[in-house]
CSV table of C-alpha atoms and ligand atoms in Angstrom, one decimal:
chain,number,residue,atom,x,y,z
U,1,MET,CA,29.0,1.7,-11.4
U,2,THR,CA,27.2,-1.3,-12.8
U,3,TYR,CA,23.6,-2.1,-12.0
U,4,GLN,CA,24.7,-5.1,-9.9
U,5,HIS,CA,27.0,-2.9,-7.8
U,6,LEU,CA,24.2,-0.4,-7.3
U,7,VAL,CA,21.9,-3.2,-6.2
U,8,GLN,CA,24.5,-4.4,-3.7
U,9,ARG,CA,25.1,-0.9,-2.4
U,10,TYR,CA,21.5,0.1,-2.0
U,11,ASN,CA,20.1,-3.2,-0.7
U,12,VAL,CA,19.6,-1.8,2.8
U,13,PRO,CA,16.4,-1.7,5.0
U,14,VAL,CA,14.2,1.1,3.8
U,15,PRO,CA,10.5,1.8,4.2
U,16,ARG,CA,7.9,1.8,1.4
U,17,TYR,CA,6.9,5.4,2.3
U,18,THR,CA,3.1,5.1,2.4
U,19,SER,CA,3.4,7.7,5.1
U,20,TYR,CA,6.0,10.1,6.5
U,21,PRO,CA,7.0,9.8,9.3
U,22,THR,CA,6.7,6.0,8.9
U,23,VAL,CA,4.9,3.8,11.4
U,24,PRO,CA,7.9,2.8,13.5
U,25,SER,CA,8.5,6.5,14.4
U,26,TRP,CA,4.9,6.9,15.8
U,27,LYS,CA,4.1,6.9,19.4
U,28,ASP,CA,2.7,3.9,21.3
U,29,ARG,CA,0.7,6.1,23.6
U,30,VAL,CA,-1.9,8.3,21.9
U,31,ASP,CA,-3.9,11.1,23.5
U,32,VAL,CA,-7.2,10.0,22.0
U,33,GLN,CA,-8.9,13.3,23.0
U,34,GLN,CA,-6.3,15.3,21.3
U,35,TYR,CA,-6.5,13.0,18.3
U,36,LYS,CA,-10.3,13.5,18.1
U,37,GLN,CA,-9.9,17.2,18.2
U,38,VAL,CA,-7.4,17.3,15.4
U,39,PHE,CA,-9.8,15.0,13.4
U,40,LYS,CA,-12.7,17.3,14.1
U,41,ASP,CA,-10.9,20.4,13.0
U,42,ARG,CA,-9.3,18.9,9.9
U,43,PHE,CA,-12.6,17.2,8.8
U,44,ALA,CA,-14.5,20.5,9.1
U,45,PHE,CA,-11.8,22.2,6.9
U,46,GLU,CA,-11.4,19.4,4.3
U,47,ASN,CA,-14.7,17.6,3.8
U,48,LYS,CA,-16.6,20.1,1.6
U,49,ALA,CA,-13.5,21.2,-0.4
U,50,ASN,CA,-11.9,17.8,-1.1
U,51,GLY,CA,-14.0,15.0,0.3
U,52,ILE,CA,-12.6,12.1,2.3
U,53,SER,CA,-11.1,8.6,1.7
U,54,LEU,CA,-12.3,5.5,3.4
U,55,TYR,CA,-10.3,2.3,3.9
U,56,ILE,CA,-11.9,-0.7,5.3
U,57,HIS,CA,-9.7,-3.6,6.5
U,58,LEU,CA,-11.4,-7.0,6.2
U,59,PRO,CA,-8.9,-9.4,7.8
U,60,PHE,CA,-10.2,-12.9,7.3
U,61,CYS,CA,-8.6,-15.5,5.0
U,62,GLU,CA,-9.5,-19.1,4.6
U,63,SER,CA,-5.9,-20.3,4.4
U,64,LEU,CA,-2.4,-19.0,5.2
U,65,CYS,CA,-0.1,-17.9,2.3
U,66,THR,CA,3.2,-18.5,4.0
U,67,TYR,CA,4.9,-15.4,2.5
U,68,CYS,CA,2.1,-13.0,3.7
U,69,GLY,CA,3.2,-9.9,5.5
U,70,CYS,CA,-0.4,-8.4,5.9
U,71,ASN,CA,-2.6,-8.2,9.0
U,72,LYS,CA,-4.9,-11.3,8.6
U,73,LYS,CA,-6.8,-13.8,10.6
U,74,ILE,CA,-7.0,-17.3,9.2
U,75,THR,CA,-10.4,-19.1,9.7
U,76,THR,CA,-12.9,-21.1,7.7
U,77,ASN,CA,-15.7,-20.1,10.1
U,78,HIS,CA,-17.8,-17.6,8.2
U,79,SER,CA,-19.9,-16.7,11.2
U,80,VAL,CA,-17.2,-14.2,12.1
U,81,GLU,CA,-18.5,-11.9,9.4
U,82,GLU,CA,-21.5,-10.7,11.5
U,83,ASP,CA,-19.5,-9.6,14.5
U,84,TYR,CA,-16.9,-7.9,12.4
U,85,ILE,CA,-19.4,-5.9,10.4
U,86,ALA,CA,-21.2,-4.8,13.5
U,87,ALA,CA,-17.8,-3.5,14.9
U,88,ILE,CA,-17.0,-1.6,11.7
U,89,ILE,CA,-20.4,0.0,11.7
U,90,LYS,CA,-19.9,1.0,15.3
U,91,GLU,CA,-16.5,2.5,14.6
U,92,TRP,CA,-18.0,4.4,11.7
U,93,GLN,CA,-20.6,5.8,14.0
U,94,LEU,CA,-17.9,7.0,16.4
U,95,TYR,CA,-16.4,8.9,13.5
U,96,LEU,CA,-19.8,10.3,12.5
U,97,SER,CA,-20.2,11.7,16.0
U,98,LEU,CA,-17.1,13.8,15.4
U,99,MET,CA,-18.4,15.3,12.2
U,100,THR,CA,-20.4,18.5,12.0
U,101,GLU,CA,-21.6,17.8,8.4
U,102,THR,CA,-22.3,14.8,6.2
U,103,PRO,CA,-19.1,13.1,5.0
U,104,VAL,CA,-18.4,13.3,1.2
U,105,ILE,CA,-16.8,10.0,0.2
U,106,LYS,CA,-14.4,10.4,-2.7
U,107,GLU,CA,-12.4,7.3,-2.4
U,108,LEU,CA,-13.2,3.9,-0.9
U,109,HIS,CA,-11.0,0.8,-0.8
U,110,LEU,CA,-11.7,-2.6,0.7
U,111,GLY,CA,-8.4,-4.3,1.7
U,112,GLY,CA,-7.4,-7.3,3.6
U,113,GLY,CA,-6.9,-10.1,4.4
U,114,THR,CA,-9.5,-11.1,1.9
U,115,PRO,CA,-12.5,-8.8,1.4
U,116,THR,CA,-14.1,-11.5,-0.8
U,117,PHE,CA,-14.1,-13.9,2.2
U,118,PHE,CA,-17.2,-11.9,3.1
U,119,SER,CA,-20.5,-12.9,1.3
U,120,PRO,CA,-21.8,-10.4,-1.2
U,121,GLU,CA,-24.8,-9.9,1.0
U,122,ASN,CA,-22.7,-9.0,4.0
U,123,LEU,CA,-20.6,-6.6,2.0
U,124,GLU,CA,-23.7,-4.9,0.7
U,125,ARG,CA,-25.2,-4.6,4.1
U,126,LEU,CA,-22.0,-3.0,5.5
U,127,LEU,CA,-21.6,-0.5,2.6
U,128,THR,CA,-25.2,0.4,2.5
U,129,GLU,CA,-25.0,1.4,6.2
U,130,ILE,CA,-21.9,3.5,5.5
U,131,PHE,CA,-23.4,5.2,2.5
U,132,GLU,CA,-26.7,6.0,4.3
U,133,ALA,CA,-24.9,8.6,6.4
U,134,SER,CA,-22.8,9.9,3.5
U,135,VAL,CA,-22.8,11.8,0.2
U,136,ILE,CA,-20.8,10.3,-2.7
U,137,HIS,CA,-18.4,12.7,-4.4
U,138,SER,CA,-19.1,13.3,-8.1
U,139,GLU,CA,-15.6,12.0,-9.0
U,140,TYR,CA,-15.6,9.0,-6.6
U,141,GLU,CA,-13.4,6.0,-7.0
U,142,PHE,CA,-14.2,2.7,-5.3
U,143,SER,CA,-11.9,-0.3,-5.4
U,144,PHE,CA,-11.4,-3.7,-3.7
U,145,GLU,CA,-8.9,-6.5,-3.3
U,146,GLY,CA,-10.2,-9.8,-4.6
U,147,HIS,CA,-8.8,-13.3,-4.2
U,148,PRO,CA,-9.0,-15.1,-7.5
U,149,ASN,CA,-10.0,-18.3,-5.7
U,150,ASN,CA,-13.1,-16.9,-4.1
U,151,THR,CA,-14.2,-13.8,-6.0
U,152,THR,CA,-17.6,-14.8,-7.5
U,153,VAL,CA,-19.7,-13.2,-10.1
U,154,ALA,CA,-22.1,-12.3,-7.3
U,155,HIS,CA,-19.3,-10.4,-5.5
U,156,LEU,CA,-18.4,-8.5,-8.7
U,157,GLU,CA,-22.0,-7.6,-9.6
U,158,THR,CA,-22.9,-6.6,-6.0
U,159,LEU,CA,-19.9,-4.3,-5.7
U,160,TYR,CA,-20.3,-2.9,-9.2
U,161,LYS,CA,-23.9,-2.0,-8.3
U,162,LEU,CA,-22.5,-0.1,-5.2
U,163,GLY,CA,-20.1,1.9,-7.4
U,164,PHE,CA,-16.9,-0.1,-7.5
U,165,ARG,CA,-15.1,0.1,-10.8
U,166,ARG,CA,-11.6,-1.0,-9.9
U,167,LEU,CA,-10.5,-4.4,-8.7
U,168,SER,CA,-7.1,-5.7,-7.6
U,169,LEU,CA,-6.3,-9.4,-7.8
U,170,GLY,CA,-3.6,-11.2,-5.8
U,171,VAL,CA,-1.9,-13.2,-8.5
U,172,GLN,CA,1.6,-13.5,-6.9
U,173,ASP,CA,3.0,-16.3,-9.0
U,174,ASN,CA,1.6,-18.9,-11.4
U,175,ASP,CA,4.2,-21.6,-11.1
U,176,PRO,CA,2.8,-24.8,-9.4
U,177,GLU,CA,6.0,-25.5,-7.4
U,178,VAL,CA,6.1,-21.9,-6.1
U,179,GLN,CA,2.4,-22.0,-5.3
U,180,ARG,CA,2.9,-25.2,-3.4
U,181,ILE,CA,5.7,-23.8,-1.2
U,182,ILE,CA,3.8,-20.6,-0.5
U,183,ASN,CA,0.7,-22.6,0.2
U,184,ARG,CA,-1.4,-20.8,-2.4
U,185,ILE,CA,-2.7,-23.2,-5.0
U,186,GLN,CA,-4.4,-20.9,-7.5
U,187,PRO,CA,-4.9,-22.0,-11.1
U,188,ILE,CA,-4.4,-19.3,-13.7
U,189,GLU,CA,-7.9,-20.2,-14.9
U,190,ASN,CA,-9.2,-18.6,-11.7
U,191,VAL,CA,-7.4,-15.4,-12.4
U,192,GLN,CA,-8.7,-15.4,-16.0
U,193,ARG,CA,-12.2,-16.2,-15.0
U,194,VAL,CA,-12.4,-13.3,-12.5
U,195,THR,CA,-10.6,-10.8,-14.9
U,196,GLU,CA,-13.0,-11.6,-17.8
U,197,ALA,CA,-16.1,-11.6,-15.6
U,198,ALA,CA,-15.1,-8.2,-14.1
U,199,ARG,CA,-14.6,-6.7,-17.6
U,200,ALA,CA,-17.9,-8.1,-18.9
U,201,ILE,CA,-19.7,-6.5,-16.0
U,202,GLY,CA,-18.0,-3.1,-16.7
U,203,TYR,CA,-15.1,-2.7,-14.3
U,204,LYS,CA,-12.7,-0.2,-15.9
U,205,SER,CA,-9.5,-1.2,-14.3
U,206,VAL,CA,-8.1,-4.5,-13.1
U,207,ASN,CA,-4.8,-4.6,-11.2
U,208,PHE,CA,-2.7,-7.7,-10.6
U,209,ASP,CA,-0.3,-8.1,-7.6
U,210,LEU,CA,2.8,-10.1,-8.5
U,211,ILE,CA,5.7,-10.8,-6.2
U,212,TYR,CA,9.4,-11.4,-7.1
U,213,GLY,CA,11.8,-13.1,-4.7
U,214,LEU,CA,9.4,-15.8,-3.5
U,215,PRO,CA,11.0,-19.1,-2.6
U,216,LEU,CA,11.8,-21.4,-5.6
U,217,GLN,CA,11.2,-18.7,-8.2
U,218,THR,CA,13.7,-18.7,-11.1
U,219,ILE,CA,14.1,-16.3,-14.1
U,220,ASP,CA,12.3,-18.8,-16.3
U,221,SER,CA,9.5,-19.4,-13.9
U,222,ILE,CA,8.9,-15.7,-13.4
U,223,ALA,CA,9.1,-15.0,-17.1
U,224,LYS,CA,6.4,-17.6,-17.6
U,225,THR,CA,4.2,-16.1,-14.9
U,226,ILE,CA,4.6,-12.7,-16.5
U,227,ASP,CA,3.9,-14.0,-20.1
U,228,GLN,CA,0.7,-15.5,-18.8
U,229,THR,CA,-0.1,-12.2,-17.0
U,230,ILE,CA,0.4,-10.0,-20.0
U,231,VAL,CA,-2.0,-12.1,-22.1
U,232,LEU,CA,-4.7,-11.1,-19.7
U,233,ARG,CA,-3.7,-7.4,-20.1
U,234,PRO,CA,-4.3,-6.1,-16.6
U,235,ASP,CA,-4.5,-2.3,-16.6
U,236,ARG,CA,-2.1,-2.1,-13.7
U,237,ILE,CA,0.5,-4.3,-12.2
U,238,ALA,CA,2.1,-4.1,-8.8
U,239,PHE,CA,5.4,-6.0,-9.0
U,240,TYR,CA,6.3,-6.3,-5.3
U,241,SER,CA,9.6,-7.2,-3.9
U,242,TYR,CA,9.1,-10.1,-1.5
U,243,ALA,CA,9.5,-8.6,2.0
U,244,HIS,CA,11.1,-11.1,4.3
U,245,VAL,CA,10.2,-10.1,7.8
U,246,PRO,CA,10.0,-13.5,9.7
U,247,TRP,CA,10.3,-11.6,13.0
U,248,THR,CA,6.8,-10.2,12.5
U,249,SER,CA,5.2,-12.6,9.9
U,250,LYS,CA,5.7,-15.9,11.5
U,251,GLY,CA,4.3,-17.9,8.5
U,252,GLN,CA,7.5,-16.9,6.7
U,253,ARG,CA,9.4,-19.2,9.1
U,254,LEU,CA,7.6,-22.2,7.5
U,255,PHE,CA,9.8,-22.3,4.4
U,256,ASP,CA,13.6,-22.8,4.2
U,257,GLU,CA,15.5,-19.5,3.8
U,258,HIS,CA,17.9,-21.4,1.5
U,259,ASP,CA,15.0,-21.4,-1.1
U,260,LEU,CA,15.3,-17.6,-1.2
U,261,LEU,CA,17.5,-16.0,-3.8
U,262,PRO,CA,20.4,-13.7,-2.7
U,263,PRO,CA,19.8,-10.0,-3.5
U,264,ASP,CA,21.9,-9.9,-6.7
U,265,GLU,CA,19.9,-12.9,-8.1
U,266,LYS,CA,16.6,-11.5,-6.8
U,267,ILE,CA,17.1,-8.2,-8.6
U,268,LYS,CA,17.5,-10.2,-11.9
U,269,LEU,CA,13.9,-11.4,-11.4
U,270,TYR,CA,12.8,-7.8,-11.1
U,271,GLN,CA,14.8,-6.7,-14.2
U,272,LYS,CA,13.3,-9.6,-16.2
U,273,GLY,CA,9.8,-8.6,-15.2
U,274,LYS,CA,10.4,-4.9,-15.8
U,275,ASP,CA,11.8,-5.6,-19.3
U,276,LEU,CA,8.8,-7.8,-20.2
U,277,PHE,CA,6.3,-5.2,-18.9
U,278,LEU,CA,8.0,-2.4,-20.9
U,279,ASP,CA,8.3,-4.5,-24.0
U,280,HIS,CA,4.5,-5.1,-23.8
U,281,GLY,CA,3.4,-1.5,-23.5
U,282,TYR,CA,3.4,-1.0,-19.8
U,283,PHE,CA,4.8,2.2,-18.3
U,284,ASP,CA,7.0,2.2,-15.1
U,285,ILE,CA,5.2,4.5,-12.6
U,286,GLY,CA,7.9,3.9,-9.9
U,287,MET,CA,7.9,2.0,-6.6
U,288,ASP,CA,7.3,-1.3,-8.4
U,289,HIS,CA,4.1,-0.2,-10.2
U,290,PHE,CA,3.4,-0.5,-13.9
U,291,SER,CA,0.4,0.8,-15.8
U,292,LEU,CA,-1.0,0.7,-19.4
U,293,PRO,CA,-1.1,4.2,-20.9
U,294,SER,CA,-4.9,3.9,-21.1
U,295,ASP,CA,-5.2,3.6,-17.3
U,296,ASP,CA,-6.0,6.5,-15.0
U,297,LEU,CA,-2.8,5.8,-13.0
U,298,TYR,CA,-0.6,6.6,-16.0
U,299,LYS,CA,-2.7,9.7,-16.8
U,300,ALA,CA,-2.4,10.9,-13.2
U,301,PHE,CA,1.4,10.3,-13.4
U,302,LEU,CA,1.6,12.4,-16.5
U,303,ASP,CA,-0.5,15.3,-15.2
U,304,GLY,CA,1.2,15.4,-11.8
U,305,SER,CA,-1.9,14.4,-9.8
U,306,LEU,CA,-0.7,11.0,-8.7
U,307,HIS,CA,-0.9,10.5,-5.0
U,308,ARG,CA,0.4,7.9,-2.5
U,309,ASN,CA,-1.0,6.9,0.8
U,310,PHE,CA,-1.5,3.7,2.9
U,311,MET,CA,-3.4,2.2,0.0
U,312,GLY,CA,-0.4,2.6,-2.3
U,313,TYR,CA,-0.6,4.8,-5.4
U,314,THR,CA,-4.0,6.5,-6.0
U,315,THR,CA,-5.4,8.9,-8.5
U,316,GLN,CA,-7.5,10.7,-5.9
U,317,HIS,CA,-6.1,13.2,-3.5
U,318,THR,CA,-7.9,13.8,-0.2
U,319,ASN,CA,-6.2,14.8,3.0
U,320,ILE,CA,-8.5,12.9,5.2
U,321,LEU,CA,-8.3,9.1,5.3
U,322,ILE,CA,-10.5,7.2,7.7
U,323,GLY,CA,-9.2,3.6,8.2
U,324,LEU,CA,-11.9,1.4,9.7
U,325,GLY,CA,-11.2,-2.1,11.0
U,326,VAL,CA,-8.4,-3.9,12.8
U,327,SER,CA,-4.9,-2.4,12.1
U,328,SER,CA,-6.2,0.2,9.7
U,329,ILE,CA,-4.4,3.5,9.5
U,330,SER,CA,-6.1,6.9,9.4
U,331,SER,CA,-4.6,10.3,8.5
U,332,THR,CA,-5.7,13.9,8.4
U,333,GLY,CA,-2.7,15.6,6.9
U,334,GLN,CA,-1.6,16.7,10.4
U,335,SER,CA,-2.0,13.4,12.3
U,336,PHE,CA,-1.7,9.6,11.8
U,337,GLY,CA,-3.4,6.9,13.9
U,338,GLN,CA,-3.3,3.1,13.7
U,339,ASN,CA,-6.1,0.9,15.1
U,340,ALA,CA,-5.5,-2.0,17.4
U,341,LYS,CA,-3.7,-4.8,15.6
U,342,THR,CA,-5.5,-7.7,17.1
U,343,ILE,CA,-9.2,-8.4,16.6
U,344,HIS,CA,-9.7,-9.0,20.3
U,345,ASN,CA,-8.3,-5.5,21.2
U,346,TYR,CA,-10.1,-3.9,18.3
U,347,TYR,CA,-13.5,-5.3,19.5
U,348,ASN,CA,-12.8,-4.3,23.1
U,349,HIS,CA,-12.2,-0.6,22.2
U,350,VAL,CA,-15.2,-0.3,19.9
U,351,GLU,CA,-17.6,-2.1,22.3
U,352,ARG,CA,-16.6,0.4,25.0
U,353,GLY,CA,-17.4,3.2,22.6
U,354,ASN,CA,-13.8,4.3,22.1
U,355,LEU,CA,-12.0,5.0,18.9
U,356,PRO,CA,-9.7,1.9,18.6
U,357,ILE,CA,-6.5,4.0,17.9
U,358,GLU,CA,-3.5,2.5,19.7
U,359,LYS,CA,-0.6,4.1,17.9
U,360,GLY,CA,-0.3,7.6,16.4
U,361,TYR,CA,1.5,10.7,15.6
U,362,LEU,CA,0.9,14.5,15.4
U,363,LEU,CA,3.0,16.0,12.6
U,364,THR,CA,5.3,19.0,13.0
U,365,ALA,CA,5.6,21.6,10.3
U,366,GLU,CA,9.0,20.1,9.4
U,367,ASP,CA,7.4,16.6,9.0
U,368,VAL,CA,4.8,18.0,6.6
U,369,ARG,CA,7.5,19.6,4.4
U,370,PHE,CA,9.8,16.6,4.4
U,371,GLY,CA,6.8,14.3,3.8
U,372,ARG,CA,6.0,16.5,0.7
U,373,TYR,CA,9.6,15.9,-0.6
U,374,ILE,CA,9.1,12.2,-0.2
U,375,LEU,CA,5.7,12.2,-1.9
U,376,ASP,CA,7.0,14.3,-4.8
U,377,ILE,CA,9.9,11.9,-5.3
U,378,SER,CA,7.6,8.8,-5.3
U,379,CYS,CA,4.8,10.3,-7.4
U,380,ARG,CA,6.5,12.7,-9.7
U,381,GLY,CA,10.1,11.7,-9.8
U,382,LYS,CA,11.3,15.1,-8.7
U,383,THR,CA,11.1,17.7,-5.9
U,384,ASN,CA,12.0,21.2,-5.0
U,385,ILE,CA,13.7,21.9,-1.7
U,386,LEU,CA,12.3,25.0,0.1
U,387,PRO,CA,14.9,27.6,1.2
U,388,GLU,CA,13.8,27.2,4.8
U,389,ASP,CA,15.1,23.6,4.7
U,390,ASP,CA,18.5,24.4,3.2
U,391,GLU,CA,20.3,24.1,6.6
U,392,THR,CA,18.6,20.9,7.7
U,393,ILE,CA,19.2,19.4,4.2
U,394,ASP,CA,22.9,20.3,4.4
U,395,ILE,CA,23.3,18.9,7.9
U,396,TYR,CA,21.4,15.6,7.6
U,397,CYS,CA,20.7,14.8,3.9
U,398,ARG,CA,23.5,16.4,1.8
U,399,ILE,CA,26.0,13.5,2.1
U,400,GLU,CA,23.3,11.0,1.1
U,401,LEU,CA,22.1,13.2,-1.8
U,402,GLU,CA,25.6,13.6,-3.1
U,403,LYS,CA,26.1,9.8,-3.0
U,404,LEU,CA,22.9,9.3,-5.0
U,405,LYS,CA,24.0,11.9,-7.5
U,406,ASN,CA,27.5,10.4,-7.9
U,407,ASP,CA,25.9,7.0,-8.5
U,408,GLY,CA,23.7,8.5,-11.2
U,409,LEU,CA,20.4,7.9,-9.4
U,410,ILE,CA,19.4,11.6,-9.1
U,411,VAL,CA,20.4,14.9,-10.7
U,412,LEU,CA,20.8,17.9,-8.4
U,413,ASN,CA,19.9,21.1,-10.0
U,414,GLY,CA,20.2,23.9,-7.4
U,415,ARG,CA,17.2,23.2,-5.1
U,416,GLU,CA,15.7,20.8,-7.6
U,417,VAL,CA,16.2,17.0,-7.2
U,418,LEU,CA,15.3,14.8,-10.2
U,419,VAL,CA,15.2,11.0,-10.3
U,420,THR,CA,17.0,9.5,-13.3
U,421,GLU,CA,15.8,6.5,-15.3
U,422,THR,CA,18.2,4.3,-13.4
U,423,GLY,CA,17.2,5.9,-10.1
U,424,LYS,CA,13.5,4.8,-10.6
U,425,SER,CA,14.4,1.3,-9.4
U,426,PHE,CA,15.8,2.9,-6.2
U,427,THR,CA,13.0,5.2,-5.4
U,428,ARG,CA,12.7,3.9,-1.8
U,429,ASN,CA,16.4,4.7,-1.2
U,430,ILE,CA,16.0,8.2,-2.7
U,431,CYS,CA,13.0,8.9,-0.5
U,432,SER,CA,15.0,7.8,2.5
U,433,ALA,CA,17.6,10.5,1.9
U,434,PHE,CA,14.8,13.0,3.0
U,435,ASP,CA,13.7,10.8,5.9
U,436,LEU,CA,15.1,12.8,8.8
U,437,TYR,CA,14.2,10.0,11.3
U,438,ILE,CA,16.6,7.8,9.4
U,439,GLN,CA,19.2,10.4,8.6
U,440,ARG,CA,19.3,11.8,12.1
U,441,ASN,CA,19.5,8.4,13.7
U,442,LYS,CA,21.8,6.7,11.2
U,443,VAL,CA,24.5,6.2,13.7
U,444,HIS,CA,22.1,4.2,15.9
U,445,SER,CA,20.2,2.4,13.2
U,446,GLU,CA,21.3,-1.1,14.0
U,447,LYS,CA,17.8,-2.2,14.8
U,448,ARG,CA,16.1,-4.0,11.9
U,449,VAL,CA,12.6,-2.6,11.3
U,450,PHE,CA,12.0,-2.6,7.5
U,451,SER,CA,12.6,-5.2,4.8
U,452,ASN,CA,15.5,-4.7,2.5
U,453,ALA,CA,14.9,-2.4,-0.6
U,454,ILE,CA,15.5,-5.3,-3.0
J,1,SAM,C1,-3.3,-7.9,1.8
J,1,SAM,S1,-2.9,-8.7,0.3
J,1,SAM,C2,-4.6,-8.7,-0.3
J,1,SAM,C3,-4.8,-9.5,-1.4
J,1,SAM,C4,-5.6,-10.8,-1.2
J,1,SAM,N1,-5.6,-11.1,0.2
J,1,SAM,C5,-4.9,-11.9,-1.9
J,1,SAM,O1,-4.0,-12.5,-1.4
J,1,SAM,O2,-5.3,-12.1,-3.1
J,1,SAM,C6,-2.1,-7.4,-0.7
J,1,SAM,C7,-0.9,-7.8,-1.4
J,1,SAM,O3,0.2,-7.7,-0.6
J,1,SAM,C8,1.3,-8.4,-1.2
J,1,SAM,N2,2.1,-9.1,-0.2
J,1,SAM,C9,1.7,-9.8,0.9
J,1,SAM,N3,2.7,-10.2,1.6
J,1,SAM,C10,3.9,-9.7,1.0
J,1,SAM,C11,5.3,-9.8,1.3
J,1,SAM,N4,5.7,-10.5,2.3
J,1,SAM,N5,6.1,-9.2,0.4
J,1,SAM,C12,5.6,-8.5,-0.6
J,1,SAM,N6,4.3,-8.4,-0.9
J,1,SAM,C13,3.5,-9.0,-0.1
J,1,SAM,C14,0.6,-9.4,-2.1
J,1,SAM,O4,1.0,-9.2,-3.4
J,1,SAM,C15,-0.9,-9.2,-1.9
J,1,SAM,O5,-1.6,-9.4,-3.1
J,2,SF4,S1,-1.8,-13.0,0.8
J,2,SF4,FE1,-3.9,-12.5,0.9
J,2,SF4,S2,-5.0,-14.5,1.1
J,2,SF4,FE2,-2.9,-14.9,1.5
J,2,SF4,S3,-2.8,-14.8,3.8
J,2,SF4,FE3,-2.2,-12.8,3.0
J,2,SF4,S4,-4.0,-11.6,3.0
J,2,SF4,FE4,-4.6,-13.7,3.2
């Protein structure tokens, strides 16, 4: 089967697998008391041994990028920073009250929205409060998402002083026409300025986010964006497939769908990008991520310690993730919880002294095992099926696995499943073969929830 045929065959809605079960399978009604108890037990078990991860969602952006699928609030009024920081600190205190010992922070990520919307002083105040009640793990890793248009040297220096060594920049696309239609005018000089300033200060890893499949992109325009990117030598590159979900991200209705490429043309953009990255010394980690061999992400891939959670690929593995802020997701290895998705509801919960969890899930032993298969496939390109799952695999997953094997995307070796080189571009599809929520409900899966794989 040719690559084009594979693309057509596998361009079906599949999740990105930053969790298993994925968010649409979680419950809308959460027993918060039970959730708290699971957190207490798991924290007491995990904290000393492995430390915890913290994710803080900072949702504000000054202007709307029309393609954006993230949880964000557009405003130019910076007085919102104060109330939001107060709410995050309050939420953190609610978590502290559930802890029987001082939390050991191993991983911290500031995501958005735009974390660099906040002033350096406010970010410092927020983080200082959080650190005051914590111990920092000896192998900690702190990172943040910066917008090239508003990340200042003061942001970089302040966060460096607080321990941040990794930075992710939203580059997306450098073409002026594409930038105009996505409402994100961002001269390449801004990307260059922030990248060089970060390196001069001592940041050890800079990631660029790029997107393929944006309106008006062409092979030539994306090749130019990537050529300009490669000159700046980011240590990591996330090359995302544009997720078109206008039913949840209303900004996407602002451009004409005729400006989007059909799947077989869109995948050519991906192939062009991938070829250019590989030609210039980058390594394909999987799930649209590329890394220079000198970066920790590549080293973690090689030594099998690569991990994946709501923040994407990470080199740290903790089982407890506390997500603070609107829409943030937390997990304990046995439970997931998602905070209220509107700022109004988030504030309401926190002001009343309640954890703002609105959606959640308690994992069964089967969920944990199948989540492990999916994690193995996405981080290590292989997995081993446990004998106790033989029957379930045969009933629900076998047909899909055989199809993937016949199409050359995986090799089945007894209980071992190995992703082939061609299969790497279809990692999401391979993971979905182990997703019992999809496989069990296939017959009823008319409802569109996820974006297409390509
Ligand atoms: C929450 S944004 C944070 C970055 C920061 N706000 C900025 O724009 O520079 C994280 C990344 O998600 C990606 N993203 C947002 N919407 C997307 C979509 N509809 N499809 C694919 N990727 C998307 C972008 O690459 C973006 O850099
Ligand atoms: S892409 Fe980033 S800056 Fe643009 S709206 Fe989304 S979160 Fe905000």
